[in-house]
């Protein structure tokens, strides 16, 4: 009998399976490394860009500058942002060396997580990465596939 599992099918197409953890707030959490430093992120299909909390700039060795773009999300709007360019990100076997990261205050996001007995995160993996990797999310098996 032929094996038709999604993992094997996608492996033949150069996709790598990455585990996701479902939080108490029904978000998927994903682990990754920015500039070689491990962090915990929310996988957010509705976030245009990958973001890191302003309190994590030194932690992830980011160099950031003011941005004209205002951020909005999770009940907060018109937030000041910074941009950090030329960062390296690694999630599973996938790696990218020229990532631009939006930096802003994620206090409201982490407070919402804490209010629901979930742990805070370092940032958000957004649609920019999901598009770059041609991501496929398997909600039932709690994993995402990134194309190398």
PDB file of C-alpha atoms in Angstrom:
ATOM      1  CA  UNK A   1       0.000   0.000   0.000  1.00  0.00           C
ATOM      2  CA  UNK A   2       1.255   3.453  -0.894  1.00  0.00           C
ATOM      3  CA  UNK A   3       2.078   5.836   2.005  1.00  0.00           C
ATOM      4  CA  UNK A   4       0.090   9.018   1.536  1.00  0.00           C
ATOM      5  CA  UNK A   5       0.990  10.757   4.782  1.00  0.00           C
ATOM      6  CA  UNK A   6       1.245  14.527   4.493  1.00  0.00           C
ATOM      7  CA  UNK A   7       4.678  14.586   6.160  1.00  0.00           C
ATOM      8  CA  UNK A   8       6.178  12.144   3.649  1.00  0.00           C
ATOM      9  CA  UNK A   9       4.497  13.833   0.705  1.00  0.00           C
ATOM     10  CA  UNK A  10       5.773  17.271   1.735  1.00  0.00           C
ATOM     11  CA  UNK A  11       9.257  15.938   2.585  1.00  0.00           C
ATOM     12  CA  UNK A  12       9.565  14.911  -1.070  1.00  0.00           C
ATOM     13  CA  UNK A  13       8.836  18.548  -1.951  1.00  0.00           C
ATOM     14  CA  UNK A  14      11.582  19.846   0.414  1.00  0.00           C
ATOM     15  CA  UNK A  15       9.296  20.816   3.293  1.00  0.00           C
ATOM     16  CA  UNK A  16      10.387  20.429   6.901  1.00  0.00           C
ATOM     17  CA  UNK A  17       7.929  19.644   9.690  1.00  0.00           C
ATOM     18  CA  UNK A  18       8.053  21.968  12.726  1.00  0.00           C
ATOM     19  CA  UNK A  19       6.118  21.250  15.902  1.00  0.00           C
ATOM     20  CA  UNK A  20       3.695  23.818  17.280  1.00  0.00           C
ATOM     21  CA  UNK A  21       2.342  24.074  20.799  1.00  0.00           C
ATOM     22  CA  UNK A  22      -1.276  25.129  21.287  1.00  0.00           C
ATOM     23  CA  UNK A  23      -1.471  27.644  24.141  1.00  0.00           C
ATOM     24  CA  UNK A  24      -4.341  28.165  26.554  1.00  0.00           C
ATOM     25  CA  UNK A  25      -5.346  31.171  24.444  1.00  0.00           C
ATOM     26  CA  UNK A  26      -5.686  28.952  21.346  1.00  0.00           C
ATOM     27  CA  UNK A  27      -2.586  30.425  19.707  1.00  0.00           C
ATOM     28  CA  UNK A  28       0.136  28.315  18.181  1.00  0.00           C
ATOM     29  CA  UNK A  29       3.528  28.822  19.785  1.00  0.00           C
ATOM     30  CA  UNK A  30       6.707  28.126  17.820  1.00  0.00           C
ATOM     31  CA  UNK A  31      10.353  28.060  18.868  1.00  0.00           C
ATOM     32  CA  UNK A  32      13.058  29.677  16.806  1.00  0.00           C
ATOM     33  CA  UNK A  33      16.383  31.472  16.934  1.00  0.00           C
ATOM     34  CA  UNK A  34      17.011  35.082  16.023  1.00  0.00           C
ATOM     35  CA  UNK A  35      20.690  35.950  15.610  1.00  0.00           C
ATOM     36  CA  UNK A  36      21.529  32.612  17.257  1.00  0.00           C
ATOM     37  CA  UNK A  37      19.398  33.250  20.385  1.00  0.00           C
ATOM     38  CA  UNK A  38      16.455  30.958  21.162  1.00  0.00           C
ATOM     39  CA  UNK A  39      13.034  32.476  21.623  1.00  0.00           C
ATOM     40  CA  UNK A  40       9.369  31.655  21.896  1.00  0.00           C
ATOM     41  CA  UNK A  41       6.952  33.163  19.375  1.00  0.00           C
ATOM     42  CA  UNK A  42       3.288  33.153  18.454  1.00  0.00           C
ATOM     43  CA  UNK A  43       2.632  31.975  14.895  1.00  0.00           C
ATOM     44  CA  UNK A  44       0.214  34.614  13.607  1.00  0.00           C
ATOM     45  CA  UNK A  45      -1.205  34.393  10.094  1.00  0.00           C
ATOM     46  CA  UNK A  46      -2.859  37.791  10.631  1.00  0.00           C
ATOM     47  CA  UNK A  47       0.366  39.633  11.467  1.00  0.00           C
ATOM     48  CA  UNK A  48       1.896  41.146   8.331  1.00  0.00           C
ATOM     49  CA  UNK A  49       5.428  41.126   9.728  1.00  0.00           C
ATOM     50  CA  UNK A  50       7.564  39.225  12.157  1.00  0.00           C
ATOM     51  CA  UNK A  51       7.834  41.235  15.369  1.00  0.00           C
ATOM     52  CA  UNK A  52       9.884  41.231  18.542  1.00  0.00           C
ATOM     53  CA  UNK A  53       9.084  43.013  21.777  1.00  0.00           C
ATOM     54  CA  UNK A  54      11.023  46.221  22.373  1.00  0.00           C
ATOM     55  CA  UNK A  55      12.209  44.740  25.679  1.00  0.00           C
ATOM     56  CA  UNK A  56      13.988  41.970  23.688  1.00  0.00           C
ATOM     57  CA  UNK A  57      16.174  44.198  21.455  1.00  0.00           C
ATOM     58  CA  UNK A  58      19.365  43.577  23.449  1.00  0.00           C
ATOM     59  CA  UNK A  59      18.444  39.934  24.131  1.00  0.00           C
ATOM     60  CA  UNK A  60      18.285  39.133  20.388  1.00  0.00           C
ATOM     61  CA  UNK A  61      21.198  41.474  19.527  1.00  0.00           C
ATOM     62  CA  UNK A  62      19.028  43.653  17.293  1.00  0.00           C
ATOM     63  CA  UNK A  63      20.084  46.993  15.894  1.00  0.00           C
ATOM     64  CA  UNK A  64      16.944  49.019  15.353  1.00  0.00           C
ATOM     65  CA  UNK A  65      15.986  52.450  14.113  1.00  0.00           C
ATOM     66  CA  UNK A  66      12.753  54.445  14.276  1.00  0.00           C
ATOM     67  CA  UNK A  67      10.110  53.576  11.717  1.00  0.00           C
ATOM     68  CA  UNK A  68       7.269  55.624  10.233  1.00  0.00           C
ATOM     69  CA  UNK A  69       4.977  52.595  10.389  1.00  0.00           C
ATOM     70  CA  UNK A  70       2.456  52.397  13.233  1.00  0.00           C
ATOM     71  CA  UNK A  71       1.508  48.994  14.629  1.00  0.00           C
ATOM     72  CA  UNK A  72      -1.911  47.752  15.687  1.00  0.00           C
ATOM     73  CA  UNK A  73      -3.137  44.493  17.135  1.00  0.00           C
ATOM     74  CA  UNK A  74      -4.675  42.685  20.092  1.00  0.00           C
ATOM     75  CA  UNK A  75      -6.650  45.731  21.178  1.00  0.00           C
ATOM     76  CA  UNK A  76      -3.831  48.268  20.839  1.00  0.00           C
ATOM     77  CA  UNK A  77      -3.527  50.751  17.980  1.00  0.00           C
ATOM     78  CA  UNK A  78      -1.211  53.455  16.674  1.00  0.00           C
ATOM     79  CA  UNK A  79       1.862  52.083  18.460  1.00  0.00           C
ATOM     80  CA  UNK A  80       5.330  53.439  17.697  1.00  0.00           C
ATOM     81  CA  UNK A  81       7.594  50.941  15.949  1.00  0.00           C
ATOM     82  CA  UNK A  82      11.229  50.453  15.117  1.00  0.00           C
ATOM     83  CA  UNK A  83      12.742  48.349  12.363  1.00  0.00           C
ATOM     84  CA  UNK A  84      15.714  46.032  12.624  1.00  0.00           C
ATOM     85  CA  UNK A  85      17.226  44.771   9.358  1.00  0.00           C
ATOM     86  CA  UNK A  86      19.736  42.092   8.335  1.00  0.00           C
ATOM     87  CA  UNK A  87      18.846  39.594  11.062  1.00  0.00           C
ATOM     88  CA  UNK A  88      19.250  35.836  10.877  1.00  0.00           C
ATOM     89  CA  UNK A  89      16.336  33.603  11.816  1.00  0.00           C
ATOM     90  CA  UNK A  90      16.285  29.840  12.142  1.00  0.00           C
ATOM     91  CA  UNK A  91      13.137  27.804  12.678  1.00  0.00           C
ATOM     92  CA  UNK A  92      13.605  24.063  12.456  1.00  0.00           C
ATOM     93  CA  UNK A  93      15.909  23.430   9.493  1.00  0.00           C
ATOM     94  CA  UNK A  94      14.822  26.642   7.724  1.00  0.00           C
ATOM     95  CA  UNK A  95      17.184  29.611   7.929  1.00  0.00           C
ATOM     96  CA  UNK A  96      17.062  33.127   6.480  1.00  0.00           C
ATOM     97  CA  UNK A  97      19.828  35.713   6.716  1.00  0.00           C
ATOM     98  CA  UNK A  98      18.278  39.070   5.749  1.00  0.00           C
ATOM     99  CA  UNK A  99      15.166  39.274   7.899  1.00  0.00           C
ATOM    100  CA  UNK A 100      13.650  42.654   8.756  1.00  0.00           C
ATOM    101  CA  UNK A 101      11.935  42.596  12.138  1.00  0.00           C
ATOM    102  CA  UNK A 102       9.411  45.106  13.436  1.00  0.00           C
ATOM    103  CA  UNK A 103      10.148  46.074  17.027  1.00  0.00           C
ATOM    104  CA  UNK A 104       7.410  47.430  19.279  1.00  0.00           C
ATOM    105  CA  UNK A 105       5.892  47.145  22.733  1.00  0.00           C
ATOM    106  CA  UNK A 106       4.302  43.707  23.089  1.00  0.00           C
ATOM    107  CA  UNK A 107       3.207  44.286  26.688  1.00  0.00           C
ATOM    108  CA  UNK A 108      -0.489  44.172  25.696  1.00  0.00           C
ATOM    109  CA  UNK A 109       0.017  40.810  23.937  1.00  0.00           C
ATOM    110  CA  UNK A 110       1.885  39.265  26.869  1.00  0.00           C
ATOM    111  CA  UNK A 111      -0.592  40.675  29.386  1.00  0.00           C
ATOM    112  CA  UNK A 112      -3.437  39.043  27.453  1.00  0.00           C
ATOM    113  CA  UNK A 113      -1.533  35.738  27.514  1.00  0.00           C
ATOM    114  CA  UNK A 114      -0.846  36.019  31.252  1.00  0.00           C
ATOM    115  CA  UNK A 115      -4.528  36.868  31.897  1.00  0.00           C
ATOM    116  CA  UNK A 116      -5.375  33.465  30.399  1.00  0.00           C
ATOM    117  CA  UNK A 117      -2.681  31.580  32.341  1.00  0.00           C
ATOM    118  CA  UNK A 118      -0.440  31.279  29.281  1.00  0.00           C
ATOM    119  CA  UNK A 119       3.254  32.151  29.256  1.00  0.00           C
ATOM    120  CA  UNK A 120       4.530  35.360  27.633  1.00  0.00           C
ATOM    121  CA  UNK A 121       6.322  35.279  24.265  1.00  0.00           C
ATOM    122  CA  UNK A 122       9.350  37.058  22.821  1.00  0.00           C
ATOM    123  CA  UNK A 123       7.662  37.947  19.562  1.00  0.00           C
ATOM    124  CA  UNK A 124       5.421  37.019  16.670  1.00  0.00           C
ATOM    125  CA  UNK A 125       6.204  35.054  13.522  1.00  0.00           C
ATOM    126  CA  UNK A 126       4.147  36.772  10.842  1.00  0.00           C
ATOM    127  CA  UNK A 127       2.938  36.339   7.289  1.00  0.00           C
ATOM    128  CA  UNK A 128       6.259  37.576   5.885  1.00  0.00           C
ATOM    129  CA  UNK A 129       7.923  34.330   6.986  1.00  0.00           C
ATOM    130  CA  UNK A 130       4.876  32.189   6.239  1.00  0.00           C
ATOM    131  CA  UNK A 131       4.932  33.457   2.644  1.00  0.00           C
ATOM    132  CA  UNK A 132       8.732  33.082   2.273  1.00  0.00           C
ATOM    133  CA  UNK A 133       8.563  29.450   3.406  1.00  0.00           C
ATOM    134  CA  UNK A 134       5.350  28.616   1.524  1.00  0.00           C
ATOM    135  CA  UNK A 135       4.097  27.441   4.917  1.00  0.00           C
ATOM    136  CA  UNK A 136       1.435  24.800   5.321  1.00  0.00           C
ATOM    137  CA  UNK A 137      -0.234  24.635   8.739  1.00  0.00           C
ATOM    138  CA  UNK A 138      -1.672  21.331   9.928  1.00  0.00           C
ATOM    139  CA  UNK A 139      -4.046  22.406  12.690  1.00  0.00           C
ATOM    140  CA  UNK A 140      -5.073  18.875  13.635  1.00  0.00           C
ATOM    141  CA  UNK A 141      -1.507  17.592  14.102  1.00  0.00           C
ATOM    142  CA  UNK A 142      -0.247  20.910  15.564  1.00  0.00           C
ATOM    143  CA  UNK A 143       2.619  21.453  13.161  1.00  0.00           C
ATOM    144  CA  UNK A 144       3.697  23.710  10.343  1.00  0.00           C
ATOM    145  CA  UNK A 145       5.690  22.787   7.265  1.00  0.00           C
ATOM    146  CA  UNK A 146       8.291  25.205   5.898  1.00  0.00           C
ATOM    147  CA  UNK A 147       9.789  24.772   2.441  1.00  0.00           C
ATOM    148  CA  UNK A 148      13.601  24.891   2.499  1.00  0.00           C
TER     149      UNK A 148
END
